[in-house]
Amino acid sequence: MSEVPDQLLMGNEAIARGALEAGISFAAGYPGNPSSEIIETLAKEAKNHRLYVEWSINEKVALEAAAAASFAGLRALATMKQNGVNVASDFITNLTLSGTGAGLVLVTCDDPSGISSTNEQDARFIARLADLPLLEPSSPQEALEMTRFAFDLSESIHNLVVLRSVSRLSHTRQNCRLGELRREDPRPRVDLNKVFHTFPVMPKHQIMHDKLRRAAEAGEQSPFNRYEGPDRPELMIITCGSGWDYSREAVELLGLGYRVGVVKLGMTWPLPVKWLRPWMEKVSKVLFIEEVDPFLEAGVKEWAAQIGPEIGTREFFGKESGHIPHWGEQTPDRVIEALTGILGLDYQSRESVYQEKISKRIQEMVPPREFGFCPGCPHRATYWAVKNALHLDGREGFVAGDIGCYTMGIGPTGFNQIKSVHAMGSGLGLLSGYGQLSPFGFSQPVISVVGDSTFFHAAIPALINLVHNQAKALILVLDNRATAMTGFQPHPGLETNVLGQAVPPIPVENLCASLGLPVTILDPFDLEPTSEQIFQALQETEGVRVLILRRPCALVQGREGGYPFRMQVNAERCLGEACGCNRYCSRVFRCPGLIWDEKSGRAQIDEVICVGCGVCTQVCPQKAIEKEERQAS
Amino acid sequence: MNQTISAQDTLIKGVLDQDLCSACGACVGLCPYFTFFQGRVVVVDRCSLAEGRCGAFCPQLNPGEWLKQEGLGPIQEQWMTRAQTRSLQRKGQYGGTVTTLIQLALEMGWIQGALLTGIGKGGEPEGRLCRTRAEVLACAGSKYTGAGTLSALKPALEANEGPLGAVGLPCQVTALTNIRSYFSRKGEPLPEVKLKIGLFCTWSLPFKKMQKKIREQGIHDPVVKYDIPPPPAEEFQVFTRKKTYTLPLTEIRPLVPRGCLACGDMTAEGADISVGSAEGVPGWNTVLIRSEKGRQLFKEAQYKNLLDVKPLPEKNEVHLQTAAGLKKSRARALREEILV
């Protein structure tokens, strides 16, 4: 038997490895942090296995594509972030009634604290909503093993199994023990004696609940439920996923190993109540530690109420009691605070004098840095043109934003132009409303900005609705030739797919033309003409107008040779802080390549950061910023 | 983060947001934070300077001597005049006097250029540097709408090789005085605006609203002139090349910006020469000569036989004093109300 050496894997890589060990043939997903590395890892591996991998247009299609593979007898994986589960939910709630074929696993990577998301949302709701087994790994090793387990479980009950990760787990690295890669190459075939529909609904609903009961048995028997602590704990922490590590760390720091026990559940829906019961019987105080919603908390309390007549009541602490906030990701400090609060202990993680000192130092040494577009980013130029056009228009117009790097239009880097952001494509969706309000006296022009990738993902149905319902709308497609925010994954407007194969690109303008929409293509780097065009479009009183602002992302441009200019500020022409300028370039335009030199009282180019795009020459009121073409070396 | 109010903020909160702007254009053309577009001052970005030219120049924040003095301001001589040349008479609003005086000042080399108000490509009035007789003639005629003329002052001063003349509404004349005071206070070289001709003004109208009104009336030909015949007509006349249209004044008055109502300077009290209509005497101007410079220019015009000059009839003088006095007292009252 060959010994496979251990490998340092991040959580997402471990999940990918687990899926390969489970013998998947198909993987689909949609880019979204913290899930993206799973598909990216599998795509790199695809050539070494009989494996098809794609970035689908959205998460519903991704799961549908994976489900097809499952119906045809191939094990399949679908990956997404928490919002993706919302998008896929219509399919999920039907799939759970139709049942699946070969093992099918949905991995959701949630983002506690919404560090890279528009919301902070718990995707575990889908397990209760669709009556699906739910697994939560607490380490990359466990993620690998649970993924394998999930496929076996899915196949045994013929239903989808959900595996839930969070940012810290997906992106943390651990030495992982690898298993054997399963090599089975079934020929895909849909058995026509089977059906994959949901009718008749009620009997199938009953069958679905039976499947869940069988999954519960598997959960009870799984090696993923653990207990650590004294035989008779005074207080028991019930946790899952990353909470396991935080809880153990807190208990150790506080030296409470003799008083506090920690239970970790691997399957958090349905709950392994038989396994849990002996522990519940022994303890009177329970603290719940989990990421985002009190999902585990609610489930356990529900069960505890059910068995209350048998074992009596318990004191429960967690998000509902206020010992853990409802918002923000968990940390050892949060667990410590809860424990000390419940047990009446005194604990200071840092001396207050030290705390004061470092707070002061941070203020002095760490400059406040806001989110900002890269130097050379076309979005900065776009928002500059939009800002000017809206001001000249003077009717209190505003921008309905969408999701991508350009979401930063909500802040100073995009001149605070965006007034709303929700889900993918919601900007255009909102325009279906705003665009019908003129007869009521609504006079504010509304512009929707949407990226090229977001356009394909979600904007098309909204665009069709605008045309069909004859709304008044102005849409700016910010085509930077990339799905930049999530890491440059391919999208249908580009020329290669995730497997590196050449594919025919689908131009945005062709889609618009097919709807009968006149399209103007502009280069946002031409600030004045772009602003002019936007202004003119704002004057139209009806119909849908689409402007495509096309210029590559600065990082894409960088990979293709960058920009040719060497920039310089003419210190004699620069007015600096004087009336007539007041640091217009560094203070208002805010490209990070433009800096303020206190000593000379003049603007300067930061030659390390500036990429030489040359746009700022159009911004300086004194024409003091000069560009010179670099000589080819 | 300092919380001091910027000069721009004072202008925005104290003038623009209160509809007190008279569109003189003095705060514009100095920096990228303001611009003048389609008849209004537009805030493009936010400046953080506590002190700046914009606030110092504004005639609404720094009103002229009219606020303190009674009557029609300093007057050395007063006349009723018109241009001698028929063609100049026809092109002018009333008598063509302003065009005549500016052309003379250019010819004599007293000024090398004049900042006047012409019509731009989009039909909106705009400040323009004029150096030839033809260019001056092209700017003849009252625009009646806020033109932001002084936004062209800075580029005019930079482009011009010698002293400049300017023709402006009373608010613009006040702004020019403010501009001179600002540079004098700073000990910096003074802008060479050597000659200020002021126009009588009761109010001017916002360009975009006027455009809308004109279109609503079905007038699509370019407008060459506006006029208000003397009471009791209650009419507002719109002249195109083909036709003259008449609108009821009651439909026009609601469009008048509050800034004009808060101004009590009907006769441009700070100018070298102030010129307006001669009421009841079509084709003639009322001229008030206020300074030595103005007197010298006027004498030259008389000497060269460029103007028909007659004494100003007493009833005109009385009526002017009454009308101006009424505007002044109303404006003072409104200012008391607003600025409390």
mmCIF file of N, CA, C and O in Angstrom, chain A residues 218-251:
data_model
loop_
_atom_site.group_PDB
_atom_site.id
_atom_site.type_symbol
_atom_site.label_atom_id
_atom_site.label_comp_id
_atom_site.label_asym_id
_atom_site.label_seq_id
_atom_site.Cartn_x
_atom_site.Cartn_y
_atom_site.Cartn_z
ATOM 1 N N ALA A 218 -26.649 8.080 10.862
ATOM 2 C CA ALA A 218 -25.254 8.181 10.417
ATOM 3 C C ALA A 218 -24.518 9.223 11.239
ATOM 4 O O ALA A 218 -23.367 9.034 11.627
ATOM 5 N N GLY A 219 -25.208 10.303 11.550
ATOM 6 C CA GLY A 219 -24.604 11.361 12.352
ATOM 7 C C GLY A 219 -24.243 10.890 13.737
ATOM 8 O O GLY A 219 -23.182 11.212 14.277
ATOM 9 N N GLU A 220 -25.158 10.086 14.292
ATOM 10 C CA GLU A 220 -24.923 9.555 15.641
ATOM 11 C C GLU A 220 -23.661 8.707 15.659
ATOM 12 O O GLU A 220 -22.885 8.748 16.606
ATOM 13 N N GLN A 221 -23.481 7.915 14.580
ATOM 14 C CA GLN A 221 -22.369 6.956 14.532
ATOM 15 C C GLN A 221 -21.074 7.600 14.065
ATOM 16 O O GLN A 221 -20.023 6.990 14.165
ATOM 17 N N SER A 222 -21.131 8.820 13.542
ATOM 18 C CA SER A 222 -19.942 9.387 12.896
ATOM 19 C C SER A 222 -18.841 9.671 13.916
ATOM 20 O O SER A 222 -19.115 9.866 15.099
ATOM 21 N N PRO A 223 -17.589 9.677 13.438
ATOM 22 C CA PRO A 223 -16.477 9.986 14.349
ATOM 23 C C PRO A 223 -16.316 11.492 14.593
ATOM 24 O O PRO A 223 -15.355 11.899 15.247
ATOM 25 N N PHE A 224 -17.262 12.289 14.126
ATOM 26 C CA PHE A 224 -17.041 13.731 14.176
ATOM 27 C C PHE A 224 -17.595 14.386 15.421
ATOM 28 O O PHE A 224 -17.463 15.585 15.597
ATOM 29 N N ASN A 225 -18.277 13.647 16.302
ATOM 30 C CA ASN A 225 -18.761 14.230 17.554
ATOM 31 C C ASN A 225 -17.715 13.987 18.622
ATOM 32 O O ASN A 225 -17.237 12.871 18.801
ATOM 33 N N ARG A 226 -17.349 15.045 19.332
ATOM 34 C CA ARG A 226 -16.273 14.908 20.325
ATOM 35 C C ARG A 226 -16.655 15.581 21.615
ATOM 36 O O ARG A 226 -17.421 16.547 21.633
ATOM 37 N N TYR A 227 -16.049 15.086 22.684
ATOM 38 C CA TYR A 227 -16.184 15.775 23.963
ATOM 39 C C TYR A 227 -14.803 15.912 24.569
ATOM 40 O O TYR A 227 -14.001 14.982 24.535
ATOM 41 N N GLU A 228 -14.551 17.043 25.162
ATOM 42 C CA GLU A 228 -13.285 17.228 25.870
ATOM 43 C C GLU A 228 -13.575 17.914 27.186
ATOM 44 O O GLU A 228 -14.204 18.980 27.204
ATOM 45 N N GLY A 229 -13.157 17.327 28.299
ATOM 46 C CA GLY A 229 -13.390 17.983 29.583
ATOM 47 C C GLY A 229 -13.630 16.983 30.696
ATOM 48 O O GLY A 229 -13.416 15.779 30.530
ATOM 49 N N PRO A 230 -14.048 17.471 31.851
ATOM 50 C CA PRO A 230 -14.227 16.606 33.028
ATOM 51 C C PRO A 230 -15.468 15.733 32.873
ATOM 52 O O PRO A 230 -16.348 16.015 32.074
ATOM 53 N N ASP A 231 -15.534 14.710 33.686
ATOM 54 C CA ASP A 231 -16.685 13.792 33.666
ATOM 55 C C ASP A 231 -17.972 14.494 34.035
ATOM 56 O O ASP A 231 -19.025 14.229 33.492
ATOM 57 N N ARG A 232 -17.874 15.350 35.057
ATOM 58 C CA ARG A 232 -19.072 16.066 35.491
ATOM 59 C C ARG A 232 -18.828 17.563 35.344
ATOM 60 O O ARG A 232 -18.470 18.242 36.297
ATOM 61 N N PRO A 233 -19.014 18.077 34.149
ATOM 62 C CA PRO A 233 -18.732 19.510 33.964
ATOM 63 C C PRO A 233 -19.769 20.369 34.656
ATOM 64 O O PRO A 233 -20.938 20.010 34.733
ATOM 65 N N GLU A 234 -19.346 21.498 35.141
ATOM 66 C CA GLU A 234 -20.239 22.456 35.763
ATOM 67 C C GLU A 234 -20.981 23.224 34.668
ATOM 68 O O GLU A 234 -22.135 23.594 34.790
ATOM 69 N N LEU A 235 -20.220 23.482 33.620
ATOM 70 C CA LEU A 235 -20.793 24.174 32.478
ATOM 71 C C LEU A 235 -20.302 23.460 31.228
ATOM 72 O O LEU A 235 -19.162 22.986 31.184
ATOM 73 N N MET A 236 -21.175 23.347 30.248
ATOM 74 C CA MET A 236 -20.773 22.685 29.028
ATOM 75 C C MET A 236 -20.943 23.644 27.853
ATOM 76 O O MET A 236 -21.984 24.284 27.713
ATOM 77 N N ILE A 237 -19.878 23.724 27.076
ATOM 78 C CA ILE A 237 -19.992 24.487 25.836
ATOM 79 C C ILE A 237 -20.412 23.508 24.745
ATOM 80 O O ILE A 237 -19.796 22.451 24.592
ATOM 81 N N ILE A 238 -21.487 23.834 24.022
ATOM 82 C CA ILE A 238 -21.866 23.039 22.851
ATOM 83 C C ILE A 238 -21.491 23.877 21.641
ATOM 84 O O ILE A 238 -21.940 25.023 21.493
ATOM 85 N N THR A 239 -20.658 23.311 20.787
ATOM 86 C CA THR A 239 -20.149 24.073 19.659
ATOM 87 C C THR A 239 -20.045 23.202 18.416
ATOM 88 O O THR A 239 -20.347 22.008 18.439
ATOM 89 N N CYS A 240 -19.640 23.799 17.339
ATOM 90 C CA CYS A 240 -19.468 23.122 16.057
ATOM 91 C C CYS A 240 -18.504 23.952 15.222
ATOM 92 O O CYS A 240 -18.273 25.127 15.508
ATOM 93 N N GLY A 241 -17.948 23.339 14.199
ATOM 94 C CA GLY A 241 -17.088 24.078 13.270
ATOM 95 C C GLY A 241 -15.927 24.759 13.970
ATOM 96 O O GLY A 241 -15.325 24.236 14.901
ATOM 97 N N SER A 242 -15.639 25.989 13.544
ATOM 98 C CA SER A 242 -14.482 26.703 14.081
ATOM 99 C C SER A 242 -14.640 27.034 15.555
ATOM 100 O O SER A 242 -13.654 27.303 16.241
ATOM 101 N N GLY A 243 -15.873 26.996 16.065
ATOM 102 C CA GLY A 243 -16.096 27.280 17.479
ATOM 103 C C GLY A 243 -15.334 26.323 18.396
ATOM 104 O O GLY A 243 -15.011 26.669 19.530
ATOM 105 N N TRP A 244 -15.065 25.133 17.899
ATOM 106 C CA TRP A 244 -14.336 24.107 18.672
ATOM 107 C C TRP A 244 -12.981 24.650 19.104
ATOM 108 O O TRP A 244 -12.606 24.558 20.269
ATOM 109 N N ASP A 245 -12.246 25.239 18.158
ATOM 110 C CA ASP A 245 -10.909 25.725 18.479
ATOM 111 C C ASP A 245 -10.966 26.908 19.427
ATOM 112 O O ASP A 245 -10.195 26.987 20.387
ATOM 113 N N TYR A 246 -11.875 27.845 19.184
ATOM 114 C CA TYR A 246 -11.980 29.031 20.032
ATOM 115 C C TYR A 246 -12.325 28.616 21.458
ATOM 116 O O TYR A 246 -11.787 29.151 22.428
ATOM 117 N N SER A 247 -13.269 27.636 21.567
ATOM 118 C CA SER A 247 -13.731 27.223 22.893
ATOM 119 C C SER A 247 -12.605 26.565 23.681
ATOM 120 O O SER A 247 -12.377 26.877 24.851
ATOM 121 N N ARG A 248 -11.893 25.658 23.026
ATOM 122 C CA ARG A 248 -10.804 24.961 23.738
ATOM 123 C C ARG A 248 -9.719 25.932 24.155
ATOM 124 O O ARG A 248 -9.153 25.831 25.257
ATOM 125 N N GLU A 249 -9.433 26.892 23.283
ATOM 126 C CA GLU A 249 -8.408 27.882 23.607
ATOM 127 C C GLU A 249 -8.817 28.719 24.807
ATOM 128 O O GLU A 249 -8.015 28.993 25.693
ATOM 129 N N ALA A 250 -10.106 29.116 24.839
ATOM 130 C CA ALA A 250 -10.596 29.946 25.937
ATOM 131 C C ALA A 250 -10.539 29.184 27.252
ATOM 132 O O ALA A 250 -10.099 29.711 28.280
ATOM 133 N N VAL A 251 -10.991 27.927 27.205
ATOM 134 C CA VAL A 251 -10.995 27.116 28.428
ATOM 135 C C VAL A 251 -9.573 26.954 28.950
ATOM 136 O O VAL A 251 -9.319 27.076 30.155
#
